Short mmCIF file of C-alpha atoms in Angstrom, two decimals:
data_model
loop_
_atom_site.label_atom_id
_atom_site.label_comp_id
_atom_site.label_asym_id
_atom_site.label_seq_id
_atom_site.Cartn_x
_atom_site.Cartn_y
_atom_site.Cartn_z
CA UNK A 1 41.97 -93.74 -44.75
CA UNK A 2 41.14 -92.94 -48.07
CA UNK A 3 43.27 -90.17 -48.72
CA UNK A 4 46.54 -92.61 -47.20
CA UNK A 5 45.52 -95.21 -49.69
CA UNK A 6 45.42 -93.01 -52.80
CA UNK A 7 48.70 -90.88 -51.74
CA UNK A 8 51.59 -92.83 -50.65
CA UNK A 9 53.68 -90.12 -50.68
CA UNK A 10 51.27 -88.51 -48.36
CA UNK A 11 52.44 -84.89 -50.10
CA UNK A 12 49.28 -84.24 -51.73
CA UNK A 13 50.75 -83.39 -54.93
CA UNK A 14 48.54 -83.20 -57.92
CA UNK A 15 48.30 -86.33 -60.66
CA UNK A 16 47.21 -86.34 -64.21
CA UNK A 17 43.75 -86.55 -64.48
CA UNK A 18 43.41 -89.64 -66.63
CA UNK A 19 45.59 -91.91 -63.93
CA UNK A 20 42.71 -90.65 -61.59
CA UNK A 21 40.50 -92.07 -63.64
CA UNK A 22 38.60 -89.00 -65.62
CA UNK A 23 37.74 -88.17 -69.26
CA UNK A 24 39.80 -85.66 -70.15
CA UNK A 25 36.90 -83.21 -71.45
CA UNK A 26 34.73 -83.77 -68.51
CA UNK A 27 37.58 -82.50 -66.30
CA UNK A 28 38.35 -79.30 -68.58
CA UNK A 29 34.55 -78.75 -68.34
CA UNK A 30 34.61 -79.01 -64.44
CA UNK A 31 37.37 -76.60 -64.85
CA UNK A 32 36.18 -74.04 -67.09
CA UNK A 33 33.01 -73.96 -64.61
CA UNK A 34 35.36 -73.50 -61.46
CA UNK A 35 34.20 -69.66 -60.96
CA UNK A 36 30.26 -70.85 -60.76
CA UNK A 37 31.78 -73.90 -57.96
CA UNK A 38 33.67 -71.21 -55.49
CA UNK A 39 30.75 -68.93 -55.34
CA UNK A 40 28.61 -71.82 -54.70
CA UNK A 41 30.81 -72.92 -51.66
CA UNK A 42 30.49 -69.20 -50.88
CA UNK A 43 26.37 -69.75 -50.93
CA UNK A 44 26.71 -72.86 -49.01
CA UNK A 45 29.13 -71.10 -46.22
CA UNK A 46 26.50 -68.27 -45.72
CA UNK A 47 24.01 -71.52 -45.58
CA UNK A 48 26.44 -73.21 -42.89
CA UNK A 49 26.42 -69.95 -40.64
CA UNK A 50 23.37 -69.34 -41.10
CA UNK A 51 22.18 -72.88 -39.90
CA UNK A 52 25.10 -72.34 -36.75
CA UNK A 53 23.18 -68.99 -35.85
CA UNK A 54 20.02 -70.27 -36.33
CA UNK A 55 20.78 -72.25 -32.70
CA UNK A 56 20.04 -70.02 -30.65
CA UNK A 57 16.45 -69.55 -30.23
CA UNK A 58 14.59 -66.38 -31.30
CA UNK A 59 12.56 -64.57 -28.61
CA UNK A 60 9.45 -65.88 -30.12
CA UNK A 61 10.93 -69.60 -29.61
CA UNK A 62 11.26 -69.66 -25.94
CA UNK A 63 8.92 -71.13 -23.55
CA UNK A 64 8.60 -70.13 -19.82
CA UNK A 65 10.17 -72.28 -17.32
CA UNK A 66 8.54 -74.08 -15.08
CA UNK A 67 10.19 -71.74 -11.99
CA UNK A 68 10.86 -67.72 -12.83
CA UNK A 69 12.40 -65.23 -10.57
CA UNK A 70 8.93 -64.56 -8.82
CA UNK A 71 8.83 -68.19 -7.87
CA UNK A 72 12.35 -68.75 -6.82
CA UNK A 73 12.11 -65.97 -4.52
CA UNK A 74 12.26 -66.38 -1.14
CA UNK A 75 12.19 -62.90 -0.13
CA UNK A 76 11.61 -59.68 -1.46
CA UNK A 77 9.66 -59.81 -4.71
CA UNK A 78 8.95 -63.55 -4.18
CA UNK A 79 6.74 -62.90 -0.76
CA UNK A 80 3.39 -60.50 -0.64
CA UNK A 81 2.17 -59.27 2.36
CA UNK A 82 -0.93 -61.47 3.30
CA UNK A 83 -3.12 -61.28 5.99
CA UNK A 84 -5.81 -63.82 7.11
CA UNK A 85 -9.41 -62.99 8.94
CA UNK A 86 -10.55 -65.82 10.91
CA UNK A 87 -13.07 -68.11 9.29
CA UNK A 88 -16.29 -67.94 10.77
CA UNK A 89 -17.54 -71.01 9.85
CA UNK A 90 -14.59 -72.72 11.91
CA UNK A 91 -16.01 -71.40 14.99
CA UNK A 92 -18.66 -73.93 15.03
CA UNK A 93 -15.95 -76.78 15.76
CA UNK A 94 -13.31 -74.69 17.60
CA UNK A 95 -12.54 -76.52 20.88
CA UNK A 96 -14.50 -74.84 24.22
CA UNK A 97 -11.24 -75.36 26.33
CA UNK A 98 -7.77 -73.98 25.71
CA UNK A 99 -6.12 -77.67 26.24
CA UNK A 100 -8.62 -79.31 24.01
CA UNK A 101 -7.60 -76.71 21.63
CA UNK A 102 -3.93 -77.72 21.85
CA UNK A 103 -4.79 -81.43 21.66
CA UNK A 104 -6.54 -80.55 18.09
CA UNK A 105 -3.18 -79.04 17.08
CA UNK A 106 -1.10 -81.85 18.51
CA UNK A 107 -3.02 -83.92 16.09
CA UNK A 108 -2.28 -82.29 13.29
CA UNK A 109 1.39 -81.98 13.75
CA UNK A 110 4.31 -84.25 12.73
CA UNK A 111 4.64 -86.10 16.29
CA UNK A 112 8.79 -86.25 15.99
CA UNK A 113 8.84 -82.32 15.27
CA UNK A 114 11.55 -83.61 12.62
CA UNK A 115 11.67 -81.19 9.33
CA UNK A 116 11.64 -82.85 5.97
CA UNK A 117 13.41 -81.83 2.85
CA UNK A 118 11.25 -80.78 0.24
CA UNK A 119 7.89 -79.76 2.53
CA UNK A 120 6.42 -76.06 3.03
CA UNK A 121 6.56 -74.79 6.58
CA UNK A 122 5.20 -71.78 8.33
CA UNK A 123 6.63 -69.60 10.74
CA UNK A 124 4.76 -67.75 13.77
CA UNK A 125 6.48 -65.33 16.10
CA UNK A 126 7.70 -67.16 19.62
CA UNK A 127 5.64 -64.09 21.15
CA UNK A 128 2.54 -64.64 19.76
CA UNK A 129 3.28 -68.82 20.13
CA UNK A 130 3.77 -68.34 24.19
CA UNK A 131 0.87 -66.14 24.39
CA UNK A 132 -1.29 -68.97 22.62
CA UNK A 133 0.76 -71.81 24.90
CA UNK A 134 -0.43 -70.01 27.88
CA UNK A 135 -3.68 -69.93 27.10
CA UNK A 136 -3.91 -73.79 26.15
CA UNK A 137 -1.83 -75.08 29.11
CA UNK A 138 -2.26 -72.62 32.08
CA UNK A 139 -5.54 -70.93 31.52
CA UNK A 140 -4.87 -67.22 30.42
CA UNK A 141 -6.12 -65.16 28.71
CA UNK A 142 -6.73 -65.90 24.91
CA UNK A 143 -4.12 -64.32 22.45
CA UNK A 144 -5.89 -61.91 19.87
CA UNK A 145 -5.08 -62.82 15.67
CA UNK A 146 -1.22 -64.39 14.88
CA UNK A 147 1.36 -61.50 14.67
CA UNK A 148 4.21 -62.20 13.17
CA UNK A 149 5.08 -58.18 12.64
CA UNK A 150 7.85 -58.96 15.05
CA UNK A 151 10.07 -61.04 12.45
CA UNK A 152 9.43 -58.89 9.67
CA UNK A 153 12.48 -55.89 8.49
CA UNK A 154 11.12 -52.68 8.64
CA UNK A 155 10.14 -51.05 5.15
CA UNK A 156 10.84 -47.70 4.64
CA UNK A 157 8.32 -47.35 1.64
CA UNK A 158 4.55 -48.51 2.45
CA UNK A 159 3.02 -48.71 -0.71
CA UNK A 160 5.56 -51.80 -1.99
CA UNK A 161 3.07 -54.72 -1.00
CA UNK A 162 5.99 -57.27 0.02
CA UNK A 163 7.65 -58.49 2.88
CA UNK A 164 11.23 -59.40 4.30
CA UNK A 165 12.05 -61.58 6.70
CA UNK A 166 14.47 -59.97 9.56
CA UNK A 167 17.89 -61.09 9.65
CA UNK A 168 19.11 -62.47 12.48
CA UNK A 169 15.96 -64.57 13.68
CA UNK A 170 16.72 -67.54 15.37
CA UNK A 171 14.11 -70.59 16.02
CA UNK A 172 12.34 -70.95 19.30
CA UNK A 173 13.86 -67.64 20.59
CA UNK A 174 12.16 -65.30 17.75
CA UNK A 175 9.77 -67.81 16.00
CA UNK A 176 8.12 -71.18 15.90
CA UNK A 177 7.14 -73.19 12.67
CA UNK A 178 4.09 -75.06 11.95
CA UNK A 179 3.17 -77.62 9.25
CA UNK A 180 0.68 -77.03 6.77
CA UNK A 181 -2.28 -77.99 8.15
CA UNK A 182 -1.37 -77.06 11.91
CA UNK A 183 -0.74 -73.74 10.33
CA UNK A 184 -4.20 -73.67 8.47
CA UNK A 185 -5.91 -74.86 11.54
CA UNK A 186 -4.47 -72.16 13.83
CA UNK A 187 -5.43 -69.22 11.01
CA UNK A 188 -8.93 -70.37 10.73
CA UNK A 189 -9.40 -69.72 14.71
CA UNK A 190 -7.24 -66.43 14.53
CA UNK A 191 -6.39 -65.13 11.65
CA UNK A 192 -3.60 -62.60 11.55
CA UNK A 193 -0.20 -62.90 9.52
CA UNK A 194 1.52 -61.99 7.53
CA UNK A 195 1.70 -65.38 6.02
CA UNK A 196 5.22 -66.16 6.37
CA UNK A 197 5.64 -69.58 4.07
CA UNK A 198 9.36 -71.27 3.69
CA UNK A 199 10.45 -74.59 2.21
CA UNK A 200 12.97 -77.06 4.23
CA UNK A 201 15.92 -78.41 2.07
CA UNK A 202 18.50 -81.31 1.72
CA UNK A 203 21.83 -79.80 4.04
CA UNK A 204 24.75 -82.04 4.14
CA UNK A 205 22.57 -84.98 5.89
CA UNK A 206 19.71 -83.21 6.94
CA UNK A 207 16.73 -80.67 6.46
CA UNK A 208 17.10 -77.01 7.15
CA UNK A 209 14.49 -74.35 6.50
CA UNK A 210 16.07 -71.72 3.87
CA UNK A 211 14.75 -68.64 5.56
CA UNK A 212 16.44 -66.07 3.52
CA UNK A 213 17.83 -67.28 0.33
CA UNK A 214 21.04 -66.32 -1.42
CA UNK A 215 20.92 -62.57 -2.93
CA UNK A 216 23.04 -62.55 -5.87
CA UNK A 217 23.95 -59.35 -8.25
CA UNK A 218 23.36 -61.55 -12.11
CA UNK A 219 25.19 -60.15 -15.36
CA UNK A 220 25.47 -60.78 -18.50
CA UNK A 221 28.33 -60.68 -20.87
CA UNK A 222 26.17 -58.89 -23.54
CA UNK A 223 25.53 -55.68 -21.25
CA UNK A 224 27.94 -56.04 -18.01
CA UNK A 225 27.20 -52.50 -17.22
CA UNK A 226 23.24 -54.03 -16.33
CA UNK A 227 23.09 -55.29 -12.63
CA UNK A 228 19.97 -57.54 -11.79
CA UNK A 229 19.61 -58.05 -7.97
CA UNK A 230 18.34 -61.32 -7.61
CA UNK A 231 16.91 -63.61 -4.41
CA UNK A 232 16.59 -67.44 -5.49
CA UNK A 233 15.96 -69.99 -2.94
CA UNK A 234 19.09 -72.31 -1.73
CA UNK A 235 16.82 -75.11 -3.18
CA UNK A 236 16.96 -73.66 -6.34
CA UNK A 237 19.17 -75.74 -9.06
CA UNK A 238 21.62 -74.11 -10.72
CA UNK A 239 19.50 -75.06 -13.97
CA UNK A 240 16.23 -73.88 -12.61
CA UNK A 241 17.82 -70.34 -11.67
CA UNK A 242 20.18 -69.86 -15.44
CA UNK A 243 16.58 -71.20 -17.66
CA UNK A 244 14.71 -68.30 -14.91
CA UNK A 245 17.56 -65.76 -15.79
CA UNK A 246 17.54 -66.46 -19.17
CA UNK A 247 13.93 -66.12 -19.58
CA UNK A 248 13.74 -62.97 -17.71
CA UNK A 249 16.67 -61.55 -19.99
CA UNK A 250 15.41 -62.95 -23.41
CA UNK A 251 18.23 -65.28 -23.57
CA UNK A 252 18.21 -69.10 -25.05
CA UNK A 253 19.35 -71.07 -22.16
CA UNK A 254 20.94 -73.39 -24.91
CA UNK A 255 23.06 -70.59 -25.80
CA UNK A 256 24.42 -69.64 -22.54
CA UNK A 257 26.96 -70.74 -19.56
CA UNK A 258 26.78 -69.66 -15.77
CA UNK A 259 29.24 -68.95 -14.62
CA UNK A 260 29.69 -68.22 -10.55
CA UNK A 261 32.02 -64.54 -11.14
CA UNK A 262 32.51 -63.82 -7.27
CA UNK A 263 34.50 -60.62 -6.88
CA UNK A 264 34.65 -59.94 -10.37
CA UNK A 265 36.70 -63.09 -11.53
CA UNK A 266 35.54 -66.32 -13.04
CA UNK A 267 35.24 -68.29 -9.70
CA UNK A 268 33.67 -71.48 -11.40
CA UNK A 269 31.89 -72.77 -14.42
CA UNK A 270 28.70 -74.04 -12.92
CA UNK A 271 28.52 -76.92 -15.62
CA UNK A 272 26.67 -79.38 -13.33
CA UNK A 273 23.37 -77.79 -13.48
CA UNK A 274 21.53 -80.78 -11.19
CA UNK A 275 23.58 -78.87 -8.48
CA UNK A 276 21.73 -76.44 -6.28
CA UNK A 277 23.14 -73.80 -4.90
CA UNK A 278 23.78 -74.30 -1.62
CA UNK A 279 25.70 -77.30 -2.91
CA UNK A 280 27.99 -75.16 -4.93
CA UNK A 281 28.72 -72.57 -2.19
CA UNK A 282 27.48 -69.18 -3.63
CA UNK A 283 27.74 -66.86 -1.09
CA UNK A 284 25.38 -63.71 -0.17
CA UNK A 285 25.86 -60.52 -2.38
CA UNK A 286 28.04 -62.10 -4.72
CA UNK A 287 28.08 -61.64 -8.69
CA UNK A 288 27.19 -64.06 -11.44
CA UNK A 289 27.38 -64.06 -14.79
CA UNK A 290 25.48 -65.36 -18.04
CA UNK A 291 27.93 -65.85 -21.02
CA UNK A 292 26.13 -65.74 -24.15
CA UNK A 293 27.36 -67.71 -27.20
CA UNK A 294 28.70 -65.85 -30.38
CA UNK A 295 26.85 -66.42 -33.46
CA UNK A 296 29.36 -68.83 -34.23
CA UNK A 297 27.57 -70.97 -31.14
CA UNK A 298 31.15 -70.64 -29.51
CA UNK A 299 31.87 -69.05 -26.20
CA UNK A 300 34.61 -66.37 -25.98
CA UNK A 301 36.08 -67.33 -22.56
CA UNK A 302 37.72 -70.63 -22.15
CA UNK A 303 35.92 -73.14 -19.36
CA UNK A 304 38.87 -73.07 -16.82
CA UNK A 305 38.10 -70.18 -14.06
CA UNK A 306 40.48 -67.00 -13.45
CA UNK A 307 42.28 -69.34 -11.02
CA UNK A 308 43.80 -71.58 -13.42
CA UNK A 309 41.40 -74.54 -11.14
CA UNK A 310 39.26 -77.35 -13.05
CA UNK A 311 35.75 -76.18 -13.00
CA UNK A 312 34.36 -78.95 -11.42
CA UNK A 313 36.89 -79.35 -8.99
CA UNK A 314 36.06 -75.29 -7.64
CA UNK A 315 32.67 -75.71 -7.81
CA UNK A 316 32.20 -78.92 -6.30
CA UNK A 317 34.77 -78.44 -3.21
CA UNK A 318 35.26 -74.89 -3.26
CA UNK A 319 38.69 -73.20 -3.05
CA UNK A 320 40.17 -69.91 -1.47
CA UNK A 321 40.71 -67.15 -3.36
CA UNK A 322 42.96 -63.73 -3.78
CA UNK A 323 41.02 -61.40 -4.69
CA UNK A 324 43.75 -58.33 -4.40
CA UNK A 325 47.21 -58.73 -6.63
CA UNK A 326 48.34 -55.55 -4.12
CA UNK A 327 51.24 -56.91 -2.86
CA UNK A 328 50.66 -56.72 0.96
CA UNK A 329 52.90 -54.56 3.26
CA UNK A 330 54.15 -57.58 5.58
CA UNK A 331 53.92 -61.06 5.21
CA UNK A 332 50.17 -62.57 6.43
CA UNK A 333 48.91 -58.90 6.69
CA UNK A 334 45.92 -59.52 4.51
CA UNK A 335 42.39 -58.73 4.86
CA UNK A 336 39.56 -61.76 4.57
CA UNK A 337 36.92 -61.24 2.84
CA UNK A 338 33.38 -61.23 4.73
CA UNK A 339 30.96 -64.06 3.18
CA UNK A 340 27.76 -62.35 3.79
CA UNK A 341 28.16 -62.34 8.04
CA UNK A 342 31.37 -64.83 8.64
CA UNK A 343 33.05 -61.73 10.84
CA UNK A 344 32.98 -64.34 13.51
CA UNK A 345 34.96 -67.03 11.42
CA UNK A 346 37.62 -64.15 10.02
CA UNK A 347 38.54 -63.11 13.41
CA UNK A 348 38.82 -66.18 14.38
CA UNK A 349 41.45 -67.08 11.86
CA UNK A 350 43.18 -63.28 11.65
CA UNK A 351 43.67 -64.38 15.66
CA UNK A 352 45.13 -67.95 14.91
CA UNK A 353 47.39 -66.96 12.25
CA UNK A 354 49.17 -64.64 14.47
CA UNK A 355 50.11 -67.71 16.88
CA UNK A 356 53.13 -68.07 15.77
CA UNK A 357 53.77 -71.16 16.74
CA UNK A 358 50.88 -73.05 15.40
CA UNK A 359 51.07 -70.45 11.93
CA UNK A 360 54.49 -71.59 11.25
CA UNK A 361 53.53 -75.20 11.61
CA UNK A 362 51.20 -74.58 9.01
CA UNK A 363 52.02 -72.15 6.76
CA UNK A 364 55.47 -74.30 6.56
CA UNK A 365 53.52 -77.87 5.50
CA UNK A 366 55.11 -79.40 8.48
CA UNK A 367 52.03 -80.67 9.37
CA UNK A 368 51.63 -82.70 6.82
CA UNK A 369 53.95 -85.08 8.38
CA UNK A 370 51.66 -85.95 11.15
CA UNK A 371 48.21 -85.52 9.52
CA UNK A 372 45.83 -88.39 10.12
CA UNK A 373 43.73 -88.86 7.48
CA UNK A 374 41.76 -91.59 9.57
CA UNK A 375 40.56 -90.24 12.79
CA UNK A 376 36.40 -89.24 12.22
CA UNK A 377 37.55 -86.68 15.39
CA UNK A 378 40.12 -84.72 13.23
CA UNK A 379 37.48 -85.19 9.94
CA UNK A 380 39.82 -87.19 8.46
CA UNK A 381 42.56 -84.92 8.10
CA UNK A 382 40.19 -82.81 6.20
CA UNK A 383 39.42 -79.80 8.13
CA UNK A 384 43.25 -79.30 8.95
CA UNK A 385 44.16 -79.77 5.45
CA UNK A 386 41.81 -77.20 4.38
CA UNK A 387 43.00 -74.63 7.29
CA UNK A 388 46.65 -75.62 6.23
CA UNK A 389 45.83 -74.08 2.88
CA UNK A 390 44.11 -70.98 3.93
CA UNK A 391 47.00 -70.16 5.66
CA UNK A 392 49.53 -71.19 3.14
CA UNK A 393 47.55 -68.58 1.06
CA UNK A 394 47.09 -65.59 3.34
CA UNK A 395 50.97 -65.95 3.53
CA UNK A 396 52.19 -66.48 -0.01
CA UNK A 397 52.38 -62.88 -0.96
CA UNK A 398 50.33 -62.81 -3.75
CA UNK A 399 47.57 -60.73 -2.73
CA UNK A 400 46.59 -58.40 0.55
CA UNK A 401 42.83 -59.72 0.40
CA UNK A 402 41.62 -63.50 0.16
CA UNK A 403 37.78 -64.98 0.11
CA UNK A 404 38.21 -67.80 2.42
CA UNK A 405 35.66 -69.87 0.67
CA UNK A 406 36.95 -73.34 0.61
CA UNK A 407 37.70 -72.78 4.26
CA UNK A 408 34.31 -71.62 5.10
CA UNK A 409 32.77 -74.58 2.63
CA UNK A 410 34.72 -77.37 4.61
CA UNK A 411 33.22 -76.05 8.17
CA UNK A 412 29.93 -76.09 6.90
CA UNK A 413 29.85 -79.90 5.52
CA UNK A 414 31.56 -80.79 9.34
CA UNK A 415 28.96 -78.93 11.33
CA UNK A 416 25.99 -77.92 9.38
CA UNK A 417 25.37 -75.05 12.05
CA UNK A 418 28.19 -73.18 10.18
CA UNK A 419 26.77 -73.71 6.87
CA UNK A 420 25.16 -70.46 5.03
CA UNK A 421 26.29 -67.17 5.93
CA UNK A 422 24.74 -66.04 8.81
CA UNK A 423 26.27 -64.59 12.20
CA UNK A 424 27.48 -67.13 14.70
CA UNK A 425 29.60 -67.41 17.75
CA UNK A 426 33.66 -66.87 17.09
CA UNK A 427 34.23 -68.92 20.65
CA UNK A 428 31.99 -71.87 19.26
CA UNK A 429 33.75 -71.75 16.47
CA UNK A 430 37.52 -71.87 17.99
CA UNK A 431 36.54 -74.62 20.19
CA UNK A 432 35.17 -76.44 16.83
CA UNK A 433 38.73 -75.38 15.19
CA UNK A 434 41.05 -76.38 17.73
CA UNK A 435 39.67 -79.72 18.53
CA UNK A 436 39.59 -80.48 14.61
CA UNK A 437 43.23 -79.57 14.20
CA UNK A 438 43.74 -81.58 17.54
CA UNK A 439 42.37 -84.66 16.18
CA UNK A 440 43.90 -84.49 12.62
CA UNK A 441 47.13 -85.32 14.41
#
């Protein structure tokens, strides 16, 4: 470099100005003029701050994103109460005959039934669905307008104009859904509602309707004390829900990280924003948090999470977590966290960890020795890896209370009816465990 070339010595020490090739006088002028130079560097600092702050957008420089809040919404907020009346000028081609009026429908309907990622879907009550069924197939009696009142939770205040969908509701049993233009058939003839609209998405392989969502509780480092209750769609990337957030809070998306802050603690830096979140495991009713750049256009916390993890490496496989540093009062006495409605996978695992016999062969590695990392039955070795470490954790002693997340994320990628966080069966779910473990040897 330069500076090695003109400094052997590589000290820095000062030379006389005519070896470094200046007129003597023009130097003492540059030098009698040195009080004007520093307070121009002091101008051009204030210049180079300003230009850093300048960064970050002002409020009148944003531009709405293509998705808010409202339209990442899957319940709540996101879904008004509609109702349909029946169009009257569809009565002129309605079918005479219950069958020839199930034949119309047939037509209009995907023939495989198969759900595809990215389509709109509608859901109609199984009630209302046999009622219709009988009529088209056995001759009874015509059902009156589609009720769907069944699936809905019960508000406690009328005059809020939105529904929710009940928890709990399982397909075929509680509802039926309907493409598009099955659906738009069916309300011409009967009207009814409410309109109960979801979107299918991409899970692990295949196409799921999100029913519900993911409620989160969003903050922000520049108020924590602010909570914002939020419903976005699993769908939803993570860059679609921080620009939504951001817009919503006045924020320059530029300016700000995501971070997901589950219990409190920075979980994972959610750099990847192509990600949705379904694919980076945020579970129901956890917290979030928007980090807003200093002036400077720094950040104040550093990109590794609370858990001394890589970012990408939490929030692309997901890891376990303490969440307590109360030491507890016996060894494996902890409490597991519940991940929205996983009470059937933590009782599962509070039961297996107190066999001793198969805890001691995995809280003590030993098998590791055994594990076969190539059997498809065992899931390569994966799901007994990932069980290994759970209970490596629960007895370690570092904490009475662990979020079994990379446990629960695992389970979910093996057999998509575990993924999300809904209720499930703890017996299908030991049978599912056990036979894993079995084949990982």
């Amino acid at each position: 470099m330069a500076g090695g070339d003109n400094d052997e010595s590589g000290t820095g020490a000062a030379r006389d100005p005519n070896e470094a090739g200046f007129d003597n006088g023009t130097f003492e002028a540059k030098f009698e003029d040195l009080p004007e130079l520093i307070e121009g560097v002091e101008d051009d600092d204030e210049l180079a701050a300003s230009t850093t702050t300048s960064q970050k957008k002002s409020v009148s420089e944003l531009t709405q994103p293509a998705h808010t809040l409202e339209t990442l919404a899957v319940s709540g907020a996101g879904a008004k109460s509609v109702k349909l009346e029946p169009d009257e000028d569809a009565a002129d081609t309605r079918p005479a005959t219950g069958p020839a009026e199930e034949t119309a429908i047939d037509e209009l309907s995907d023939a495989t039934g198969a759900i595809k990622a990215g389509q709109h879907y509608y859901l109609v009550s199984s009630r209302w669905w046999r009622e219709w069924k009988q009529y088209t197939t056995r001759g009874g009696q015509k059902p009156g307008p589609i009720d769907n009142s069944s699936l809905l939770q019960e508000s406690l205040d009328d005059t809020v104009d939105t529904i929710t969908l009940r928890r709990g509701v399982m397909e075929r049993s509680d509802y039926y859904t309907l493409g598009p233009e099955a659906w738009e058939q069916l309300a011409k003839w009967y009207g009814g509602g409410p309109v109960i609209k979801r979107q299918a998405f991409a899970n692990r392989g295949q196409a799921s309707i999100d029913l519900y969502g993911i409620n989160m509780k969003v903050k922000r480092t520049g108020d924590t004390n602010l909570v914002l209750e939020v419903n976005c769609a699993k769908w939803a990337t993570i860059k679609e829900l921080k620009c939504a957030l951001c817009w919503h809070f006045k924020l320059d998306p530029d300016a700000t990280r995501f971070w997901d802050y589950y219990s409190g603690r920075r979980y994972a830096l959610l750099s990847n924003e192509d990600k949705t979140l379904q694919q980076v495991n945020i579970t129901e009713n956890q917290e979030m948090m928007l980090e807003e750049a200093r002036d400077d256009g720094k950040y104040e916390w550093p990109d590794t999470p609370d858990n001394g993890g890589g970012s990408s490496y939490v929030a692309d496989t997901g890891v376990n977590m303490v969440t307590s540093s109360t030491a507890p009062s016996a060894p494996g006495l902890v409490g597991l966290a519940n991940l929205g409605n996983t009470c059937f996978m933590n009782s599962i695992l509070q039961c297996t960890s107190n066999v001793k016999p198969l805890r001691n062969l995995f809280v003590n590695g030993g098998y590791k020795d055994d594990l076969n990392e190539d059997n498809p039955l065992g899931h390569n070795g994966k799901l007994a890896a990932a069980y290994g470490s759970l209970m490596e954790m629960m007895y370690s002693g570092q904490g009475n209370k662990v979020a079994p997340r990379g446990f629960k994320k695992i389970i979910g990628e093996f057999k998509p009816d575990f993924a999300g966080f809904n209720q499930h069966d703890s017996q299908e779910l030991l049978n599912f465990l056990l036979d894993g473990l079995h084949g990982s040897a």
